[in-house]
C-alpha positions as semicolon CSV with decimal commas, in nm:
position;residue;x (nm);y (nm);z (nm)
1;M;-7,831;-8,835;-3,957
2;N;-7,856;-9,041;-3,641
3;I;-7,822;-9,413;-3,589
4;G;-8,200;-9,459;-3,574
5;Q;-8,245;-9,306;-3,920
6;I;-7,967;-9,523;-4,060
7;A;-8,127;-9,835;-3,911
8;K;-8,466;-9,738;-4,057
9;M;-8,311;-9,683;-4,401
10;A;-8,135;-10,019;-4,381
11;Q;-8,463;-10,192;-4,292
12;Q;-8,639;-10,024;-4,587
13;M;-8,360;-10,135;-4,819
14;Q;-8,390;-10,493;-4,692
15;T;-8,764;-10,489;-4,755
16;Q;-8,714;-10,353;-5,107
17;M;-8,445;-10,615;-5,176
18;A;-8,676;-10,896;-5,060
19;Q;-8,954;-10,766;-5,287
20;A;-8,714;-10,749;-5,582
21;Q;-8,597;-11,106;-5,516
22;D;-8,958;-11,229;-5,501
23;E;-9,034;-11,061;-5,833
24;L;-8,721;-11,207;-5,988
25;R;-8,819;-11,559;-5,875
26;E;-9,150;-11,522;-6,058
27;T;-9,004;-11,365;-6,373
28;T;-8,953;-11,609;-6,660
29;L;-8,731;-11,595;-6,964
30;E;-8,752;-11,801;-7,280
31;A;-8,432;-11,902;-7,458
32;T;-8,381;-12,105;-7,774
33;A;-8,097;-12,280;-7,953
34;G;-8,058;-12,446;-8,289
35;G;-8,292;-12,205;-8,465
36;G;-8,572;-12,284;-8,220
37;A;-8,519;-12,660;-8,216
38;V;-8,466;-12,642;-7,839
39;R;-8,665;-12,402;-7,623
40;I;-8,639;-12,357;-7,248
41;V;-8,826;-12,142;-6,997
42;I;-8,626;-12,043;-6,691
43;T;-8,700;-11,824;-6,389
44;G;-8,491;-11,543;-6,249
45;A;-8,400;-11,787;-5,970
46;Q;-8,240;-12,007;-6,240
47;E;-8,505;-12,278;-6,212
48;V;-8,578;-12,443;-6,546
49;R;-8,956;-12,457;-6,581
50;S;-8,978;-12,632;-6,916
51;V;-8,771;-12,781;-7,197
52;E;-8,923;-12,831;-7,542
53;I;-8,742;-13,015;-7,818
54;D;-8,865;-13,012;-8,175
55;P;-8,903;-13,376;-8,285
56;S;-8,705;-13,300;-8,600
57;A;-8,402;-13,229;-8,380
58;V;-8,402;-13,582;-8,241
59;D;-8,166;-13,796;-8,445
60;P;-8,023;-14,103;-8,270
61;D;-7,695;-14,047;-8,451
62;E;-7,664;-13,688;-8,327
63;V;-7,746;-13,708;-7,957
64;D;-7,430;-13,511;-7,875
65;M;-7,552;-13,220;-8,086
66;L;-7,894;-13,224;-7,914
67;Q;-7,727;-13,224;-7,574
68;D;-7,518;-12,922;-7,680
69;L;-7,832;-12,740;-7,798
70;V;-8,008;-12,801;-7,465
71;M;-7,703;-12,681;-7,273
72;T;-7,675;-12,373;-7,495
73;A;-8,040;-12,282;-7,446
74;I;-8,012;-12,320;-7,069
75;N;-7,694;-12,114;-7,054
76;D;-7,853;-11,844;-7,270
77;G;-8,147;-11,837;-7,030
78;I;-7,921;-11,804;-6,730
């Protein structure tokens, strides 16, 4: 194998890696916490696209719990 073949293989691998990264950026994952009370949609690039919170999960006396559920859903998505 000569240096030209190695360079061509490296270029092909770079192209394939770029395509895989593009696909990953567009791939979405849904994660939930609290039995579905909090739902997030996140991309493979770790961009949160949406956060949905069931109104029944919103209790002014339990904001800390809701914050934990949101964090859990996001971490599960990541």
